Short mmCIF file of C-alpha atoms in Angstrom, two decimals:
data_model
loop_
_atom_site.label_atom_id
_atom_site.label_comp_id
_atom_site.label_asym_id
_atom_site.label_seq_id
_atom_site.Cartn_x
_atom_site.Cartn_y
_atom_site.Cartn_z
CA MET T 26 145.64 60.14 103.52
CA LYS T 27 149.00 61.61 102.48
CA PRO T 28 148.91 65.28 101.49
CA MET T 29 149.07 66.07 97.77
CA ILE T 30 150.93 69.32 98.49
CA ARG T 31 153.11 69.84 101.53
CA CYS T 32 155.07 72.97 102.46
CA ILE T 33 157.70 72.98 105.20
CA ASP T 34 159.10 76.24 106.64
CA LEU T 35 158.46 78.06 103.37
CA SER T 36 159.96 81.56 103.04
CA PHE T 37 160.39 83.94 100.11
CA GLY T 38 161.23 87.58 99.61
CA TYR T 39 162.72 90.26 97.40
CA ASN T 40 165.89 92.11 98.39
CA SER T 41 165.89 90.66 101.92
CA ASN T 42 162.27 91.77 102.40
CA LEU T 43 160.39 88.58 103.33
CA ILE T 44 156.94 88.31 101.78
CA ILE T 45 156.29 84.70 102.81
CA LYS T 46 157.52 83.73 106.28
CA ASN T 47 157.93 80.15 107.54
CA ILE T 48 154.70 78.77 106.14
CA ASN T 49 153.79 75.17 106.87
CA LEU T 50 150.73 73.68 105.22
CA GLU T 51 149.24 70.50 103.79
CA ILE T 52 146.64 70.23 101.03
CA LYS T 53 144.92 66.91 100.44
CA SER T 54 143.69 65.50 97.15
CA GLY T 55 140.16 66.63 96.26
CA GLU T 56 140.10 69.70 98.50
CA PHE T 57 138.70 73.08 97.45
CA VAL T 58 141.07 75.52 99.14
CA GLY T 59 140.66 79.28 99.27
CA ILE T 60 143.57 81.60 100.04
CA ILE T 61 142.28 84.90 101.46
CA GLY T 62 143.84 87.97 103.05
CA PRO T 63 144.33 91.72 102.54
CA ASN T 64 146.16 93.21 99.57
CA GLY T 65 149.89 92.74 99.94
CA SER T 66 149.57 89.90 102.45
CA GLY T 67 151.36 87.39 100.19
CA LYS T 68 148.43 85.43 98.71
CA SER T 69 149.54 85.56 95.06
CA THR T 70 153.19 85.03 96.01
CA LEU T 71 152.24 81.86 97.89
CA LEU T 72 150.32 80.60 94.83
CA LYS T 73 153.36 81.27 92.59
CA LEU T 74 155.53 79.30 94.99
CA LEU T 75 153.08 76.38 94.97
CA SER T 76 153.06 76.37 91.17
CA GLY T 77 156.85 76.50 90.83
CA VAL T 78 156.89 79.93 89.16
CA LEU T 79 158.90 81.24 92.13
CA VAL T 80 161.60 79.34 94.00
CA PRO T 81 161.56 79.61 97.82
CA GLU T 82 164.54 81.11 99.62
CA ASN T 83 164.08 78.64 102.45
CA GLY T 84 161.96 75.57 103.03
CA LYS T 85 160.60 72.87 100.76
CA ILE T 86 157.48 72.17 98.71
CA TYR T 87 156.50 68.57 98.00
CA LEU T 88 154.04 67.43 95.34
CA ASN T 89 152.80 63.87 95.88
CA GLY T 90 155.84 63.26 98.07
CA LYS T 91 158.41 64.52 95.57
CA PRO T 92 160.30 67.83 95.93
CA LEU T 93 158.72 70.35 93.56
CA ASP T 94 162.10 71.60 92.33
CA GLN T 95 163.00 68.07 91.17
CA ILE T 96 159.97 67.67 88.89
CA ARG T 97 160.52 68.39 85.18
CA ILE T 98 158.43 71.25 83.80
CA LYS T 99 156.40 69.04 81.43
CA ASP T 100 155.79 66.46 84.15
CA LEU T 101 154.67 69.23 86.51
CA ALA T 102 152.30 70.60 83.83
CA ARG T 103 150.61 67.19 83.62
CA GLN T 104 149.89 67.33 87.35
CA MET T 105 149.22 71.02 87.90
CA ALA T 106 147.69 73.85 85.85
CA VAL T 107 147.62 77.57 86.60
CA VAL T 108 145.01 80.19 85.70
CA PRO T 109 146.81 83.54 86.15
CA GLN T 110 145.25 86.77 87.34
CA ASN T 111 145.92 88.49 84.02
CA THR T 112 144.21 86.47 81.27
CA GLU T 113 144.65 89.02 78.50
CA VAL T 114 145.75 87.41 75.20
CA LEU T 115 147.87 89.61 72.93
CA TYR T 116 147.23 87.80 69.64
CA ASP T 117 144.00 87.13 67.82
CA PHE T 118 143.68 83.38 68.44
CA SER T 119 140.38 81.52 68.31
CA ALA T 120 138.99 80.06 71.53
CA TYR T 121 139.80 76.58 70.23
CA GLU T 122 143.43 77.53 69.55
CA ILE T 123 143.78 78.93 73.08
CA VAL T 124 142.48 75.70 74.65
CA ALA T 125 144.66 73.59 72.33
CA MET T 126 147.73 75.29 73.86
CA GLY T 127 146.96 73.39 77.03
CA ARG T 128 147.92 70.12 75.32
CA TYR T 129 151.63 71.01 75.22
CA PRO T 130 152.64 68.72 78.14
CA HIS T 131 151.34 65.72 76.16
CA GLN T 132 152.98 66.58 72.83
CA GLY T 133 156.46 66.31 71.42
CA ARG T 134 158.22 69.40 70.14
CA TRP T 135 157.13 68.99 66.51
CA ASN T 136 153.99 66.91 67.01
CA ARG T 137 150.74 67.94 65.36
CA GLU T 138 147.40 67.79 67.16
CA SER T 139 146.36 64.16 67.53
CA ILE T 140 142.91 62.57 67.65
CA GLN T 141 143.39 62.22 71.43
CA ASP T 142 144.25 65.94 71.68
CA TYR T 143 141.07 66.81 69.79
CA ARG T 144 138.96 64.57 72.04
CA VAL T 145 140.37 66.17 75.21
CA ILE T 146 139.93 69.72 73.84
CA ARG T 147 136.34 68.99 72.83
CA LYS T 148 135.60 67.39 76.21
CA VAL T 149 136.96 70.29 78.32
CA MET T 150 135.35 72.94 76.12
CA LYS T 151 131.99 71.20 76.51
CA GLN T 152 132.64 70.88 80.25
CA THR T 153 133.23 74.64 80.53
CA GLY T 154 130.45 75.64 78.12
CA THR T 155 132.91 77.05 75.58
CA TRP T 156 132.57 74.57 72.70
CA LYS T 157 130.02 76.86 71.04
CA LEU T 158 132.65 79.63 71.17
CA ARG T 159 135.42 77.54 69.58
CA ASN T 160 135.61 79.50 66.30
CA GLN T 161 135.30 82.95 67.86
CA SER T 162 138.26 85.24 68.45
CA ILE T 163 139.38 85.31 72.07
CA LYS T 164 139.37 89.10 71.81
CA SER T 165 135.65 89.18 70.93
CA LEU T 166 134.55 87.29 74.06
CA SER T 167 133.12 88.77 77.25
CA GLY T 168 135.16 88.64 80.45
CA GLY T 169 133.27 85.62 81.76
CA GLU T 170 133.52 83.75 78.45
CA ARG T 171 137.26 84.46 78.19
CA GLN T 172 137.81 83.25 81.76
CA ARG T 173 136.02 79.97 81.00
CA VAL T 174 138.20 79.51 77.91
CA ILE T 175 141.34 80.02 80.02
CA ILE T 176 140.05 77.48 82.56
CA ALA T 177 139.37 75.06 79.66
CA ARG T 178 143.01 75.55 78.57
CA ALA T 179 144.11 74.58 82.08
CA LEU T 180 141.86 71.51 82.01
CA ALA T 181 143.33 70.48 78.65
CA GLN T 182 146.57 69.74 80.51
CA GLU T 183 144.59 66.98 82.32
CA PRO T 184 146.00 68.06 85.70
CA GLN T 185 145.12 66.80 89.17
CA ILE T 186 145.40 70.32 90.60
CA ILE T 187 144.21 73.68 89.31
CA LEU T 188 145.57 76.89 90.87
CA LEU T 189 143.73 80.15 90.17
CA ASP T 190 144.81 83.68 91.07
CA GLU T 191 141.82 86.01 91.57
CA PRO T 192 139.78 84.37 88.78
CA THR T 193 136.78 86.70 89.27
CA SER T 194 138.48 90.01 90.13
CA SER T 195 137.44 91.83 86.94
CA LEU T 196 134.10 90.10 86.35
CA ASP T 197 130.51 91.19 86.94
CA ILE T 198 128.71 89.43 89.77
CA ASN T 199 126.81 87.02 87.48
CA TYR T 200 130.09 85.85 85.93
CA GLN T 201 131.69 85.57 89.38
CA ILE T 202 129.01 83.10 90.47
CA GLU T 203 129.27 81.29 87.11
CA ILE T 204 133.04 80.79 87.50
CA PHE T 205 132.80 79.57 91.10
CA ASP T 206 129.95 77.21 90.15
CA LEU T 207 132.24 75.79 87.47
CA LEU T 208 135.11 75.40 89.93
CA GLN T 209 132.78 73.62 92.37
CA GLU T 210 131.72 71.26 89.57
CA LEU T 211 135.35 70.52 88.72
CA ASN T 212 136.12 69.92 92.40
CA ARG T 213 133.21 67.48 92.69
CA SER T 214 134.55 65.62 89.65
CA GLY T 215 137.80 65.01 91.54
CA LYS T 216 140.02 68.02 90.82
CA THR T 217 141.92 69.71 93.64
CA ILE T 218 141.19 73.44 93.44
CA ILE T 219 143.36 76.13 95.05
CA VAL T 220 142.07 79.66 94.51
CA VAL T 221 143.27 83.06 95.67
CA SER T 222 140.30 85.34 96.25
CA HIS T 223 139.77 88.83 97.67
CA ASP T 224 136.05 88.08 98.04
CA LEU T 225 135.50 86.61 101.50
CA ASN T 226 131.90 85.65 100.79
CA LEU T 227 132.63 83.75 97.58
CA ALA T 228 135.49 81.93 99.31
CA SER T 229 133.29 81.12 102.30
CA GLN T 230 130.37 79.85 100.23
CA TYR T 231 132.39 77.62 97.86
CA CYS T 232 135.62 76.52 99.56
CA ASP T 233 135.91 73.63 102.01
CA HIS T 234 139.16 74.89 103.53
CA LEU T 235 140.44 78.44 103.93
CA LEU T 236 143.91 79.86 104.55
CA LEU T 237 143.83 83.39 105.95
CA ILE T 238 147.16 85.07 105.17
CA SER T 239 148.43 88.06 107.12
CA LYS T 240 151.85 89.67 106.61
CA GLY T 241 153.20 86.60 104.85
CA GLN T 242 152.07 84.09 107.46
CA ILE T 243 149.07 81.82 107.93
CA TYR T 244 146.97 83.58 110.54
CA ALA T 245 144.16 81.02 110.48
CA SER T 246 143.50 77.74 108.69
CA GLY T 247 140.40 75.57 108.69
CA THR T 248 136.79 75.44 107.59
CA PRO T 249 134.96 78.68 106.71
CA ASP T 250 133.28 78.55 110.14
CA GLU T 251 136.69 78.36 111.84
CA VAL T 252 138.38 81.07 109.74
CA ILE T 253 135.65 83.63 108.96
CA THR T 254 135.12 85.04 112.45
CA VAL T 255 134.65 88.60 113.69
CA LYS T 256 137.92 88.45 115.62
CA ASN T 257 139.98 87.10 112.70
CA ILE T 258 138.61 89.69 110.26
CA ARG T 259 139.10 92.49 112.78
CA ASP T 260 142.71 91.43 113.49
CA VAL T 261 143.76 90.85 109.87
CA TYR T 262 141.73 93.45 107.93
CA ASN T 263 141.50 96.05 110.72
CA THR T 264 137.77 96.46 110.17
CA GLU T 265 134.55 95.57 111.93
CA VAL T 266 132.14 93.13 110.32
CA ILE T 267 128.94 91.25 111.03
CA ILE T 268 129.04 87.49 110.45
CA SER T 269 125.65 86.04 109.58
CA ARG T 270 124.65 82.70 108.08
CA LYS T 271 122.33 83.23 105.16
CA TYR T 272 120.78 80.52 103.01
CA SER T 273 123.71 78.04 102.87
CA GLY T 274 124.45 78.23 106.59
CA ARG T 275 128.05 79.29 105.88
CA PRO T 276 129.55 82.53 107.23
CA TYR T 277 128.50 85.66 105.34
CA VAL T 278 130.42 88.90 105.93
CA THR T 279 128.79 92.35 106.08
CA LEU T 280 130.93 95.44 106.64
CA VAL T 281 130.04 97.63 109.59
CA SER T 282 129.39 101.28 108.86
CA LYS T 283 132.06 103.68 110.11
CA ARG T 284 129.87 106.77 109.89
CA ARG T 285 130.06 109.13 112.81
CA LEU T 286 126.83 109.21 114.80
CA PRO T 287 125.84 111.52 117.63
CA GLU T 288 126.37 110.19 121.13
CA VAL T 289 123.36 108.41 122.59
CA ARG T 290 121.44 111.02 124.57
CA LYS T 291 120.36 110.07 128.07
CA ASP T 292 117.62 112.72 128.07
CA LEU T 293 115.71 110.98 125.25
CA PRO T 294 113.34 108.03 125.76
CA TRP T 295 114.57 104.50 125.03
CA VAL T 296 112.76 103.20 121.94
CA HIS T 297 112.26 99.52 121.17
CA LEU T 298 111.47 98.78 117.53
CA VAL T 299 109.43 95.88 116.20
CA CYS T 300 110.36 95.83 112.53
CA GLY T 301 111.79 93.56 109.83
CA GLY T 302 112.28 93.09 106.11
CA GLY T 303 113.55 96.64 105.67
CA SER T 304 110.41 98.24 107.16
CA GLY T 305 112.52 99.83 109.91
CA GLN T 306 115.29 101.37 107.81
CA LYS T 307 113.93 104.92 107.75
CA ILE T 308 112.94 105.09 111.41
CA ILE T 309 116.18 103.41 112.55
CA ASN T 310 118.28 105.98 110.66
CA PHE T 311 116.19 108.85 112.06
CA LEU T 312 116.56 107.59 115.64
CA LEU T 313 120.31 107.04 115.20
CA GLU T 314 120.84 110.53 113.79
CA GLU T 315 118.84 112.11 116.64
CA GLY T 316 120.76 110.18 119.31
CA TYR T 317 117.87 108.09 120.66
CA PRO T 318 118.81 104.97 122.64
CA ILE T 319 117.22 102.15 120.65
CA SER T 320 116.88 98.38 120.52
CA GLY T 321 115.07 96.04 118.15
CA GLY T 322 113.61 92.59 117.77
CA VAL T 323 112.84 89.89 117.56
CA LEU T 324 114.67 89.91 114.21
CA ASN T 325 116.12 87.02 112.24
CA GLN T 326 119.88 87.12 111.73
CA GLY T 327 120.64 88.44 108.25
CA ASP T 328 117.48 90.55 108.02
CA SER T 329 118.25 94.03 106.63
CA ASP T 330 116.86 95.77 109.74
CA TRP T 331 118.90 93.41 111.93
CA GLN T 332 122.01 94.32 109.94
CA LEU T 333 121.46 98.07 110.30
CA LEU T 334 121.01 97.82 114.08
CA VAL T 335 123.98 95.50 114.57
CA GLN T 336 126.18 97.61 112.27
CA ASN T 337 125.55 100.53 114.58
CA ASP T 338 126.14 98.52 117.74
CA ARG T 339 122.53 98.65 118.97
CA PRO T 340 121.10 95.76 121.02
CA VAL T 341 118.90 93.30 119.10
CA VAL T 342 116.85 90.35 120.28
CA GLU T 343 117.66 87.90 117.50
CA GLU T 344 116.61 84.53 116.17
CA ARG T 345 118.29 82.18 113.71
CA PRO T 346 117.67 82.84 109.99
CA PHE T 347 114.20 81.73 108.85
CA SER T 348 113.34 80.45 112.35
CA ALA T 349 110.10 81.21 114.16
CA ILE T 350 110.44 82.97 117.53
CA LEU T 351 111.29 80.37 120.17
CA PRO T 352 109.93 80.55 123.75
CA GLU T 353 113.29 81.52 125.26
CA THR T 354 113.71 84.28 122.66
CA TYR T 355 110.20 85.54 123.43
CA GLN T 356 111.13 85.77 127.11
CA GLU T 357 114.27 87.73 126.19
CA LEU T 358 112.09 90.06 124.10
CA LEU T 359 109.76 90.76 127.04
CA GLU T 360 112.73 91.62 129.25
CA ARG T 361 114.13 93.96 126.59
CA MET T 362 110.76 95.68 126.05
CA GLU T 363 110.30 96.23 129.79
CA LYS T 364 113.49 98.31 129.81
CA ALA T 365 112.26 100.53 126.97
CA ASP T 366 110.31 103.76 127.50
CA LEU T 367 108.16 103.25 124.43
CA ILE T 368 107.62 100.80 121.55
CA ILE T 369 107.28 101.48 117.85
CA VAL T 370 105.81 98.84 115.53
CA THR T 371 106.57 99.44 111.84
CA ASP T 372 104.24 98.31 109.06
CA LEU T 373 105.97 94.96 108.63
CA PRO T 374 104.13 91.84 107.42
CA PHE T 375 103.09 89.36 110.12
CA GLY T 376 103.22 85.61 109.72
CA LEU T 377 103.05 82.81 112.25
CA GLY T 378 106.84 83.00 112.62
CA ASN T 379 106.91 86.56 113.98
CA LEU T 380 103.41 86.84 115.48
CA ALA T 381 104.94 86.54 118.97
CA ASN T 382 106.38 90.05 118.47
CA LEU T 383 102.86 91.46 118.30
CA LYS T 384 101.74 89.41 121.31
CA ALA T 385 104.63 90.88 123.32
CA VAL T 386 103.68 94.41 122.26
CA LEU T 387 100.10 93.82 123.46
CA LYS T 388 101.41 92.55 126.79
CA MET T 389 103.50 95.73 127.18
CA ARG T 390 100.57 97.99 126.24
CA GLU T 391 98.37 96.26 128.80
CA ALA T 392 101.05 97.10 131.37
CA GLY T 393 100.85 100.79 130.35
CA LYS T 394 103.82 101.05 127.99
CA PRO T 395 103.35 103.69 125.21
CA VAL T 396 103.02 102.00 121.79
CA TYR T 397 103.07 103.64 118.34
CA LEU T 398 101.82 101.74 115.28
CA LEU T 399 103.36 103.09 112.08
CA GLU T 400 100.68 102.21 109.54
CA LYS T 401 101.40 103.24 105.97
CA VAL T 402 99.94 99.91 104.80
CA PRO T 403 96.73 98.67 106.50
CA ILE T 404 97.12 95.63 108.76
CA GLU T 405 94.68 93.67 106.54
CA LYS T 406 97.25 93.68 103.74
CA ARG T 407 100.06 92.62 106.06
CA ASP T 408 98.31 89.83 107.96
CA PHE T 409 99.34 86.33 106.83
CA THR T 410 98.06 84.56 109.95
CA ASP T 411 94.39 83.99 109.05
CA GLY T 412 93.36 87.05 111.05
CA LYS T 413 95.36 86.41 114.24
CA ALA T 414 97.64 89.43 113.70
CA ARG T 415 94.70 91.69 112.86
CA GLU T 416 92.90 90.61 116.04
CA ILE T 417 95.89 91.49 118.23
CA TYR T 418 96.42 94.73 116.32
CA GLU T 419 92.83 95.82 116.91
CA LYS T 420 93.18 95.02 120.62
CA LEU T 421 96.26 97.24 120.71
CA VAL T 422 94.30 100.14 119.22
CA LEU T 423 91.43 99.59 121.66
CA LYS T 424 93.88 99.66 124.55
CA GLY T 425 95.31 103.01 123.47
CA ALA T 426 98.15 102.29 121.04
CA LYS T 427 98.46 105.29 118.74
CA VAL T 428 98.24 104.72 114.98
CA VAL T 429 100.57 107.02 113.01
CA GLU T 430 100.35 107.17 109.21
CA SER T 431 103.69 108.71 108.33
CA MET T 432 107.28 108.77 109.47
CA GLU T 433 107.12 112.57 109.65
CA SER T 434 104.15 112.50 112.06
CA LEU T 435 105.94 109.96 114.21
CA ALA T 436 109.06 112.15 114.32
CA VAL T 437 106.98 115.10 115.55
CA LEU T 438 105.40 112.98 118.30
CA LEU T 439 108.77 111.66 119.43
CA LYS T 440 110.20 115.17 119.65
CA LYS T 441 107.29 116.09 121.91
CA GLY T 442 108.35 113.39 124.34
CA GLY T 443 106.71 110.24 123.05
CA SER T 444 104.05 109.84 125.73
CA ILE T 445 100.51 108.82 124.79
#
């Protein structure tokens, strides 16, 4: 398939300061492309070049095989529409009047609105959920409503391609999702979508192809899995992140804390934590602040306790999201627990998927390893295994595991050396 948009050795700058440097890229019909990168990397400038708003200093842009600079403005507007970053409207037009402005490429200079214009306007306003807003002033609409009206105006041009510059930058999170859901719908109906976004997670979850821009050049290009990597984000954004795969299976970025922690103290016992679902947050933070060497697991990737441990560069025995503990992971857990001086089990819920954690703790206790059971909520209320977890738990207590009812009591015991 021939590319819809093709750029060859594209460069652009102001006053001999190059902002875009020798970019080569191809965008195929029907793609949903996200342009990501730090502030000042050249994302919006690249979009303006693709739309013809800016003229490159060097290189060429082709649209459906024809040089962009040889396409008449009205002809270009029938093929391509732009939703700018600033969607503020100075005059008090109705939503309908704003969308009707998108029909200009199909009208003569003095033509009135035709029946066909009305049909297209009605269709795109219904498609974007703005028909009910048609008589309202654009100035009276919420940010999300106004953005949908502006997208409807772009659709009224009946373009093949829609380019959007930070379409969700000033919107609340519910409107951000709403706008990207709409763009995904439009893409599935056949539109080519090219969007600049500062939000790596929105771009990752919705776009099929990503361009990561750094200092005016394409640093990485490909699927979200190929572009959203720890190394790429570290190199381009100069920050550490965790990449997990929640829900959709696509990369999800979590920033790593840069707080200063005490050095890990070699004179303190190594603590292995069995936690999950946020049950370990308080004890993890306490242990980090005190300088204890700690590890955790088994934890599913994306779990909040997993995130806190990984953010602070602590070893974790991990399993895929929503997966039960596999035999090889269980073996890794036993090896990790054997290295620890003591084990703490938080008051997490137990299901069949994580019951192996409790079995491993029992095995360690039988071998003489100190075990603390943090029990703010009785095991009966946390057992979702038809009594299997409770049975193991009671065996642990019989074999000398110490039940502790508060975080404060546990902290006191740990400071005394942690032995049972």
